[in-house]
Amino acid sequence: QVYALLSEMGQRGVIPDTITYGHAIRACGGNGAWEAAMRIFRGMQQRCVEPDDTTYLRVAQACRENGHWQTAIDTLPHMRQQRLMPSENNYAAVLLACGQAERWAEVLDVLHDMRRNRALHSPAGYAAAIRSCSRSLIWQEALAVFQGMPQRDSLQASDWVRNAAIGACAVGHHWLGALKLLREMCQQRVRANEISFDSTIVACDKARQWPEALGLLQEMRSRRVMPTHATHTKAIRACGDGMFWQEALCLLPEITRLHSQLEHVDYLAAMGACGKGEQWNAALELLAEMRMRSVDPDSQDCTAAMSACTAGGRWREPLDIFFEMRQSHMEVDVVCRSVGVLAYANAGRWKEAWCTMSEMQQLKMEPNQLGYVGVLKACALGNHWQQALDTLSDMRRWRFESAQNSHNAAIHACEKGGQLQAAYGLLCDMWHQALAPDAVAYNAVMRTSGRLNHWQRTLDVWAEMRQRQVEPDSLCYESAAIACTQGEFLEVQGKYNATFEPGRRGPKQRGVEMRVETNLLWVGALGLLSEMLQTRVVPQWDLLGRMYTASMLACRRGQQWQAVLTLLDDLHSRHVEPDVYACGAAMTAYQRGEYWQHVLGMLSDIRGRALEPNGPSINAALGA
C-alpha cells in the first residue's frame, strides 16, 4: 500500500516531501518490512529529497524493530555528513537498537558520543540510555547513568527514569537497590505505578528474596495501585521459587476477581509452585480445573503437572498424562519426554525408559539434565553400569552442569553391577568437581563393598566419610556395622574405647583413653551403635533392629556373650522384636552360659512368630 501511494503521487505529478517519506519509512519498518523501508530511504536520496533528523530517526526505529543495529549506528555519521546534528531522540533510537541486540560495547560507545555532544538531557533520553544498558546486561552502567543525572527535579522525579533504573536493578538481581529506588519515589511524592512495583518484585524474585516480593504485592493493595495480570503471575512464580505453594494457590482467586479469567501462564506458574513444593495432588487439581474452565492445557501445562507428580515421588500419574498426550497427538517436546523417562525409571520400567530415550535420539532431541538422571536410574534398574558411565560422559560432553543426583544415580548403577572400583572412582570424581558427596553416595559404595565381602574397604570408606565430615545417615551406620560382622580383626591406631553398661537403655562411650594395636571388630560394632544412638540420626524401627542384630553378630563372633545378652535386653526395652539372626546369637550366648531354659524359651518364641530357626538357633537348642 505504501508503494502504491508513492507511485500514485508520482503519476499525479506530486513530489513526496521529507515528511511523506518519513511516514512511509515508519509504516514499512513498523510492519516488519525493513528492506522496503531502506529502499524508500535510498529512493528518497535519488530523488534529491534531503532527509532531516526525523527521517533518520524513522530509519533507526525501523532498524531497531527488525534487529539491524549496525545500520542504526550508521545513521549517526550519515547525519553529520549531511551537516545534521543528531538529536537526543536519534541517539535514543540507536541506543535501543543496540540494547535490544545486547551489543553492550556499541551501547557504551554511543552513550559516550551522546555525552560528548551534550545530547543527553531529557527524561526520555535518560530512560532510553538506562534501558539500553539493562538490555545489554551492563546494569552497573545503567545505574551509573541514573546516578550521573543532573540534580533537576524534573529529571529526578520522572517515573520513566526511575522505572528504567529499577528495571536495571532487576537485571542485576540488585533487590536492595530496587527497593531503595521504590522508597525514594514514595518519599519524593513521585507516584509509583504498577511498572515500578512489577520490576521490584522481579528483582526480589531473582535475588531469592521471596518474602519481600510478596510484601510488595500487599503494599500495592494498600497504596491502591492496581496489580496487573503480569504482576500477579510474577508473584506466583516468586511464591513457587520460595516454596510458598499455598500462597501461590491463594493468588489465583484474586486474579479471577480482578482480571476475570485465568490464563495459561497463571496455571503454569501455579503448577510450577506446586511442583517445587512436591504437592502433586494440587497440580493435578489445577490441570483438571483448566479443562473444566475450557482452558485447553497445552504441552507446557501437562509437563508442569508431570514434573510436580515426579517431584512428589509419583510415577503412575505422570505416565498417565504422558500416554494421554501421545494419544491426543499433542506436541511432546524434549522437556516432557525427559520427565517421562524419569517417571518410567521411578516406576521400575527401565525398558520403556530406554525406548523413550531412543525416540529422542531418533528425533535428534538432546535430553535435559532431568532426562539424563532418569536414564541413569534406568541403567541401575537394568543392571547396565557401563551404559551409566557412558551417559555420565555424554552429560559432560554436552556441558551439562554436574549434579549430585546424577552422580548418585551412576554410583547406584555401579552398585547394582557390583563394580566397586567404578563406584569409588565416581565418588572421588565428585570431590574433584567440587560436588560434595552425601551419605547416599557413600552408603552405595559401602554396600557395594559389603556385597563383595570387602569389609576392610567398607570401613576405609566409612573412615574417609568421617574424615571429610560428611554426616552419615542410619543406613551408613548399618553398612559399617555389617562390615564389622564380616571381618576378623580391625587394626585401630589411636585412642578409642566403647564399653557397655548393663541396665542402661543402650551403649555408652566412656572418656577413658585406651591405646590398642589390634582390637576385635565387636568393639567397632558397639561403637557404631553407641554413636548412632547418641546422635540426631533417628532410624526406622526395622533399621534399628538390623543395627542391633549386626552388633550382636559381631559380639558373637568375638565371643562376647555378656555383651550379646545386654544388647538383647536393650532391644527389648526399646520394644523392638529381635529377628531370627539376633535370636540365634542370643541363644548361643545363653547356651554358653548354660541357661538352657532361656534357649528353649527363645526357640518357642521364634516358632510362635512363624519364623524359621537358623543354624545357630538349632545348634544352641540341641546343645541345651
Short mmCIF file of C-alpha atoms in Angstrom, two decimals, residues 206-561:
data_model
loop_
_atom_site.label_atom_id
_atom_site.label_comp_id
_atom_site.label_asym_id
_atom_site.label_seq_id
_atom_site.Cartn_x
_atom_site.Cartn_y
_atom_site.Cartn_z
CA LYS A 206 15.69 -13.16 41.07
CA ALA A 207 17.63 -12.41 44.27
CA ARG A 208 15.66 -15.16 46.06
CA GLN A 209 14.05 -12.61 48.41
CA TRP A 210 10.58 -14.10 48.13
CA PRO A 211 9.03 -12.69 51.33
CA GLU A 212 9.93 -9.19 50.10
CA ALA A 213 8.23 -9.91 46.76
CA LEU A 214 5.02 -10.98 48.46
CA GLY A 215 5.21 -7.98 50.77
CA LEU A 216 5.40 -5.67 47.75
CA LEU A 217 2.23 -7.18 46.35
CA GLN A 218 0.48 -6.44 49.64
CA GLU A 219 1.89 -2.89 49.58
CA MET A 220 0.42 -2.36 46.11
CA ARG A 221 -3.02 -3.12 47.53
CA SER A 222 -2.52 -0.71 50.45
CA ARG A 223 -1.36 2.08 48.10
CA ARG A 224 -4.29 1.42 45.78
CA VAL A 225 -2.05 0.53 42.89
CA MET A 226 -3.90 -1.99 40.77
CA PRO A 227 -1.65 -5.02 40.16
CA THR A 228 -1.59 -6.05 36.54
CA HIS A 229 -2.19 -9.59 35.38
CA ALA A 230 1.55 -9.91 34.73
CA THR A 231 2.33 -8.71 38.27
CA HIS A 232 0.17 -11.45 39.75
CA THR A 233 1.79 -14.06 37.53
CA LYS A 234 5.27 -12.96 38.59
CA ALA A 235 4.19 -13.03 42.23
CA ILE A 236 3.01 -16.64 41.77
CA ARG A 237 6.37 -17.55 40.29
CA ALA A 238 8.09 -15.89 43.24
CA CYS A 239 5.92 -17.99 45.56
CA GLY A 240 6.97 -21.11 43.70
CA ASP A 241 10.67 -20.24 43.87
CA GLY A 242 10.31 -19.60 47.59
CA MET A 243 8.44 -22.88 48.23
CA PHE A 244 5.30 -20.92 49.22
CA TRP A 245 2.91 -23.04 47.22
CA GLN A 246 -0.09 -22.24 49.48
CA GLU A 247 0.33 -18.50 48.82
CA ALA A 248 0.60 -19.19 45.08
CA LEU A 249 -2.73 -21.00 45.08
CA CYS A 250 -4.34 -18.19 47.12
CA LEU A 251 -3.41 -15.67 44.41
CA LEU A 252 -5.42 -17.48 41.74
CA PRO A 253 -8.87 -16.40 43.05
CA GLU A 254 -7.61 -12.81 43.26
CA ILE A 255 -6.61 -12.91 39.60
CA THR A 256 -10.08 -14.21 38.73
CA ARG A 257 -11.67 -11.40 40.74
CA LEU A 258 -9.55 -8.59 39.24
CA HIS A 259 -8.89 -9.85 35.73
CA SER A 260 -11.94 -12.04 35.11
CA GLN A 261 -10.20 -15.18 33.84
CA LEU A 262 -7.08 -17.23 34.47
CA GLU A 263 -4.72 -17.81 31.57
CA HIS A 264 -2.21 -20.50 30.69
CA VAL A 265 0.67 -18.59 32.28
CA ASP A 266 -1.19 -18.42 35.60
CA TYR A 267 -1.88 -22.13 35.74
CA LEU A 268 1.65 -22.88 34.56
CA ALA A 269 3.19 -20.72 37.31
CA ALA A 270 0.91 -22.24 39.96
CA MET A 271 1.69 -25.81 38.89
CA GLY A 272 5.38 -24.92 38.95
CA ALA A 273 4.95 -23.74 42.55
CA CYS A 274 3.17 -26.99 43.41
CA GLY A 275 5.99 -28.96 41.82
CA LYS A 276 8.67 -27.22 43.88
CA GLY A 277 6.57 -27.85 46.97
CA GLU A 278 6.10 -31.52 45.96
CA GLN A 279 2.32 -31.01 46.00
CA TRP A 280 1.44 -33.34 43.16
CA ASN A 281 -2.23 -33.62 44.11
CA ALA A 282 -2.73 -29.84 43.91
CA ALA A 283 -1.05 -29.77 40.49
CA LEU A 284 -3.43 -32.44 39.18
CA GLU A 285 -6.39 -30.48 40.54
CA LEU A 286 -5.20 -27.38 38.65
CA LEU A 287 -4.92 -29.42 35.45
CA ALA A 288 -8.48 -30.69 35.94
CA GLU A 289 -9.68 -27.13 36.66
CA MET A 290 -8.19 -25.92 33.38
CA ARG A 291 -10.29 -28.46 31.47
CA MET A 292 -13.38 -27.60 33.47
CA ARG A 293 -12.95 -23.88 32.67
CA SER A 294 -12.47 -24.66 28.96
CA VAL A 295 -8.81 -23.62 29.08
CA ASP A 296 -7.25 -26.36 26.98
CA PRO A 297 -3.96 -27.46 28.58
CA ASP A 298 -1.01 -27.30 26.23
CA SER A 299 2.24 -29.23 26.30
CA GLN A 300 3.83 -26.93 28.90
CA ASP A 301 0.87 -27.28 31.28
CA CYS A 302 0.91 -31.09 31.06
CA THR A 303 4.67 -31.15 31.50
CA ALA A 304 4.41 -28.97 34.62
CA ALA A 305 1.83 -31.36 36.10
CA MET A 306 4.06 -34.34 35.26
CA SER A 307 7.06 -32.65 36.89
CA ALA A 308 5.04 -31.92 40.04
CA CYS A 309 3.98 -35.57 40.28
CA THR A 310 7.55 -36.77 39.72
CA ALA A 311 8.85 -34.38 42.40
CA GLY A 312 6.24 -35.78 44.77
CA GLY A 313 7.50 -39.33 44.23
CA ARG A 314 4.60 -40.38 42.00
CA TRP A 315 5.08 -42.31 38.76
CA ARG A 316 1.64 -43.59 37.74
CA GLU A 317 0.05 -40.14 37.31
CA PRO A 318 2.83 -38.62 35.14
CA LEU A 319 2.84 -41.71 32.94
CA ASP A 320 -0.95 -41.44 32.53
CA ILE A 321 -0.57 -37.82 31.42
CA PHE A 322 2.32 -38.79 29.12
CA PHE A 323 0.24 -41.52 27.48
CA GLU A 324 -2.76 -39.17 27.14
CA MET A 325 -0.60 -36.53 25.43
CA ARG A 326 0.57 -39.07 22.88
CA GLN A 327 -2.94 -40.37 22.27
CA SER A 328 -4.24 -36.84 21.63
CA HIS A 329 -1.30 -36.09 19.26
CA MET A 330 -0.22 -33.20 21.47
CA GLU A 331 3.27 -31.86 20.89
CA VAL A 332 5.67 -33.72 23.17
CA ASP A 333 8.85 -31.68 23.50
CA VAL A 334 12.21 -32.61 24.96
CA VAL A 335 11.29 -31.48 28.48
CA CYS A 336 8.15 -33.61 28.53
CA ARG A 337 9.97 -36.67 27.19
CA SER A 338 12.74 -36.21 29.76
CA VAL A 339 10.19 -36.15 32.58
CA GLY A 340 8.62 -39.26 31.04
CA VAL A 341 11.99 -41.03 31.10
CA LEU A 342 12.37 -40.21 34.79
CA ALA A 343 8.81 -41.40 35.53
CA TYR A 344 9.46 -44.71 33.76
CA ALA A 345 12.67 -45.12 35.77
CA ASN A 346 10.88 -44.39 39.05
CA ALA A 347 8.27 -46.99 38.12
CA GLY A 348 10.98 -49.60 37.59
CA ARG A 349 10.14 -49.85 33.88
CA TRP A 350 13.66 -49.35 32.60
CA LYS A 351 12.93 -50.83 29.15
CA GLU A 352 10.27 -48.16 28.45
CA ALA A 353 12.70 -45.51 29.72
CA TRP A 354 15.29 -46.72 27.23
CA CYS A 355 12.71 -46.77 24.41
CA THR A 356 11.72 -43.18 25.15
CA MET A 357 15.37 -42.17 25.15
CA SER A 358 15.88 -43.92 21.80
CA GLU A 359 12.92 -42.00 20.36
CA MET A 360 14.52 -38.74 21.48
CA GLN A 361 17.78 -39.67 19.77
CA GLN A 362 15.93 -40.60 16.56
CA LEU A 363 14.16 -37.23 16.65
CA LYS A 364 17.52 -35.55 17.31
CA MET A 365 16.33 -34.27 20.68
CA GLU A 366 19.00 -33.83 23.30
CA PRO A 367 17.58 -34.71 26.74
CA ASN A 368 17.90 -32.23 29.56
CA GLN A 369 19.52 -32.95 32.90
CA LEU A 370 16.32 -34.43 34.33
CA GLY A 371 16.14 -36.88 31.45
CA TYR A 372 19.75 -37.91 31.94
CA VAL A 373 19.04 -38.64 35.61
CA GLY A 374 16.13 -40.82 34.51
CA VAL A 375 18.42 -42.70 32.10
CA LEU A 376 20.95 -43.25 34.88
CA LYS A 377 18.23 -44.66 37.13
CA ALA A 378 17.09 -46.92 34.30
CA CYS A 379 20.69 -48.14 33.92
CA ALA A 380 20.72 -49.05 37.59
CA LEU A 381 17.43 -50.94 37.35
CA GLY A 382 18.53 -52.79 34.23
CA ASN A 383 22.00 -53.58 35.65
CA HIS A 384 23.74 -51.63 32.86
CA TRP A 385 26.56 -49.98 34.79
CA GLN A 386 28.76 -49.38 31.74
CA GLN A 387 25.97 -47.51 29.97
CA ALA A 388 25.53 -45.42 33.12
CA LEU A 389 29.17 -44.35 32.91
CA ASP A 390 28.75 -43.59 29.19
CA THR A 391 25.64 -41.50 29.94
CA LEU A 392 27.56 -39.52 32.54
CA SER A 393 30.28 -38.90 29.95
CA ASP A 394 27.63 -37.69 27.48
CA MET A 395 26.42 -35.19 30.05
CA ARG A 396 29.92 -33.77 30.33
CA ARG A 397 30.31 -33.73 26.54
CA TRP A 398 27.13 -31.67 26.20
CA ARG A 399 28.40 -29.46 29.04
CA PHE A 400 25.56 -30.17 31.38
CA GLU A 401 26.33 -28.95 34.87
CA SER A 402 27.37 -31.87 37.03
CA ALA A 403 24.88 -32.52 39.80
CA GLN A 404 24.86 -34.64 42.89
CA ASN A 405 21.78 -36.64 41.90
CA SER A 406 23.26 -37.67 38.54
CA HIS A 407 26.44 -38.98 40.17
CA ASN A 408 24.40 -40.74 42.86
CA ALA A 409 22.35 -42.49 40.17
CA ALA A 410 25.53 -43.59 38.36
CA ILE A 411 27.05 -44.88 41.62
CA HIS A 412 23.83 -46.79 42.28
CA ALA A 413 24.12 -48.40 38.82
CA CYS A 414 27.68 -49.46 39.62
CA GLU A 415 26.43 -50.85 42.93
CA LYS A 416 23.83 -52.97 41.13
CA GLY A 417 26.53 -54.28 38.81
CA GLY A 418 28.94 -54.99 41.66
CA GLN A 419 31.55 -52.58 40.25
CA LEU A 420 33.30 -51.37 43.38
CA GLN A 421 36.23 -49.69 41.63
CA ALA A 422 33.95 -47.73 39.27
CA ALA A 423 31.66 -46.67 42.15
CA TYR A 424 34.58 -45.45 44.25
CA GLY A 425 36.03 -43.66 41.21
CA LEU A 426 32.78 -41.73 40.79
CA LEU A 427 32.90 -40.83 44.47
CA CYS A 428 36.40 -39.39 44.05
CA ASP A 429 35.28 -37.63 40.86
CA MET A 430 32.57 -35.82 42.83
CA TRP A 431 35.16 -34.34 45.18
CA HIS A 432 37.30 -33.40 42.17
CA GLN A 433 34.37 -31.48 40.65
CA ALA A 434 33.60 -29.73 43.95
CA LEU A 435 30.41 -31.78 44.35
CA ALA A 436 30.36 -32.80 47.99
CA PRO A 437 29.13 -36.41 48.09
CA ASP A 438 26.33 -37.01 50.56
CA ALA A 439 25.56 -40.00 52.76
CA VAL A 440 23.59 -41.65 49.92
CA ALA A 441 26.67 -41.79 47.68
CA TYR A 442 28.94 -43.07 50.42
CA ASN A 443 26.45 -45.71 51.52
CA ALA A 444 26.11 -47.00 47.93
CA VAL A 445 29.88 -47.52 47.76
CA MET A 446 29.87 -49.16 51.20
CA ARG A 447 27.05 -51.51 50.20
CA THR A 448 28.92 -52.46 47.02
CA SER A 449 32.00 -53.30 49.05
CA GLY A 450 29.94 -55.22 51.59
CA ARG A 451 28.27 -57.40 48.96
CA LEU A 452 31.72 -58.35 47.67
CA ASN A 453 32.81 -59.18 51.26
CA HIS A 454 35.48 -56.44 51.16
CA TRP A 455 34.83 -55.45 54.79
CA GLN A 456 38.16 -53.62 55.11
CA ARG A 457 37.33 -51.42 52.11
CA THR A 458 33.90 -50.71 53.62
CA LEU A 459 35.48 -49.47 56.84
CA ASP A 460 38.03 -47.45 54.87
CA VAL A 461 35.22 -45.67 53.05
CA TRP A 462 33.49 -45.10 56.40
CA ALA A 463 36.69 -43.60 57.82
CA GLU A 464 37.09 -41.33 54.79
CA MET A 465 33.48 -40.22 55.15
CA ARG A 466 34.04 -39.20 58.77
CA GLN A 467 37.35 -37.55 57.96
CA ARG A 468 35.66 -35.37 55.33
CA GLN A 469 32.95 -34.50 57.88
CA VAL A 470 30.09 -35.94 55.83
CA GLU A 471 27.12 -36.52 58.15
CA PRO A 472 26.19 -40.22 57.99
CA ASP A 473 22.62 -41.45 57.96
CA SER A 474 21.29 -44.57 59.64
CA LEU A 475 21.93 -46.70 56.52
CA CYS A 476 25.63 -45.77 56.61
CA TYR A 477 25.84 -46.89 60.22
CA GLU A 478 24.22 -50.19 59.25
CA SER A 479 26.67 -50.80 56.37
CA ALA A 480 29.64 -50.14 58.65
CA ALA A 481 28.22 -52.39 61.36
CA ILE A 482 27.64 -55.22 58.86
CA ALA A 483 31.30 -54.87 57.81
CA CYS A 484 32.26 -55.47 61.42
CA THR A 485 30.39 -58.79 61.33
CA GLN A 486 32.22 -59.87 58.15
CA GLY A 487 35.82 -59.33 59.22
CA GLU A 488 38.09 -60.99 61.71
CA PHE A 489 40.19 -58.18 63.18
CA LEU A 490 40.42 -54.41 62.83
CA GLU A 491 43.64 -52.51 63.14
CA VAL A 492 42.96 -49.43 65.24
CA GLN A 493 45.63 -46.81 65.65
CA GLY A 494 44.95 -44.07 68.17
CA LYS A 495 42.59 -43.52 71.06
CA TYR A 496 39.31 -45.39 71.07
CA ASN A 497 37.10 -47.12 73.61
CA ALA A 498 33.49 -48.26 73.52
CA THR A 499 32.19 -50.13 76.53
CA PHE A 500 28.82 -51.39 77.54
CA GLU A 501 26.97 -50.71 80.77
CA PRO A 502 24.32 -53.31 81.66
CA GLY A 503 21.00 -51.99 82.82
CA ARG A 504 21.07 -48.86 80.64
CA ARG A 505 18.94 -48.30 77.54
CA GLY A 506 21.89 -48.50 75.22
CA PRO A 507 25.63 -48.40 74.78
CA LYS A 508 27.61 -45.56 76.26
CA GLN A 509 31.05 -44.27 75.34
CA ARG A 510 33.34 -43.57 78.27
CA GLY A 511 36.00 -40.92 78.16
CA VAL A 512 38.80 -43.31 79.09
CA GLU A 513 41.85 -43.24 76.86
CA MET A 514 42.96 -46.67 75.67
CA ARG A 515 45.69 -47.28 73.11
CA VAL A 516 45.31 -50.60 71.32
CA GLU A 517 47.19 -52.05 68.41
CA THR A 518 44.79 -54.84 67.44
CA ASN A 519 41.18 -54.87 68.58
CA LEU A 520 38.26 -57.15 67.91
CA LEU A 521 35.63 -55.91 65.49
CA TRP A 522 32.88 -56.24 68.08
CA VAL A 523 34.29 -53.12 69.73
CA GLY A 524 33.85 -51.22 66.48
CA ALA A 525 30.29 -52.50 66.07
CA LEU A 526 29.35 -51.39 69.59
CA GLY A 527 30.97 -48.03 68.98
CA LEU A 528 28.92 -47.50 65.82
CA LEU A 529 25.70 -48.41 67.62
CA SER A 530 26.56 -46.12 70.52
CA GLU A 531 27.39 -43.22 68.21
CA MET A 532 24.18 -43.62 66.19
CA LEU A 533 22.02 -43.66 69.32
CA GLN A 534 23.69 -40.57 70.74
CA THR A 535 23.48 -38.50 67.53
CA ARG A 536 20.38 -36.99 65.95
CA VAL A 537 20.11 -39.85 63.47
CA VAL A 538 16.67 -41.36 64.00
CA PRO A 539 16.48 -44.76 62.29
CA GLN A 540 13.28 -46.60 61.50
CA TRP A 541 12.34 -49.44 63.79
CA ASP A 542 13.27 -52.17 61.32
CA LEU A 543 16.63 -50.50 60.67
CA LEU A 544 17.24 -50.11 64.39
CA GLY A 545 16.62 -53.83 64.80
CA ARG A 546 19.07 -54.63 62.00
CA MET A 547 21.68 -52.40 63.62
CA TYR A 548 21.33 -54.27 66.89
CA THR A 549 21.45 -57.57 65.01
CA ALA A 550 24.75 -56.61 63.35
CA SER A 551 26.24 -55.62 66.71
CA MET A 552 25.06 -58.88 68.33
CA LEU A 553 26.54 -60.95 65.49
CA ALA A 554 29.86 -59.10 65.82
CA CYS A 555 29.88 -59.74 69.58
CA ARG A 556 29.03 -63.42 68.99
CA ARG A 557 31.96 -63.70 66.61
CA GLY A 558 34.15 -62.07 69.24
CA GLN A 559 32.73 -64.45 71.90
CA GLN A 560 31.46 -61.52 73.98
CA TRP A 561 28.46 -63.39 75.35
#
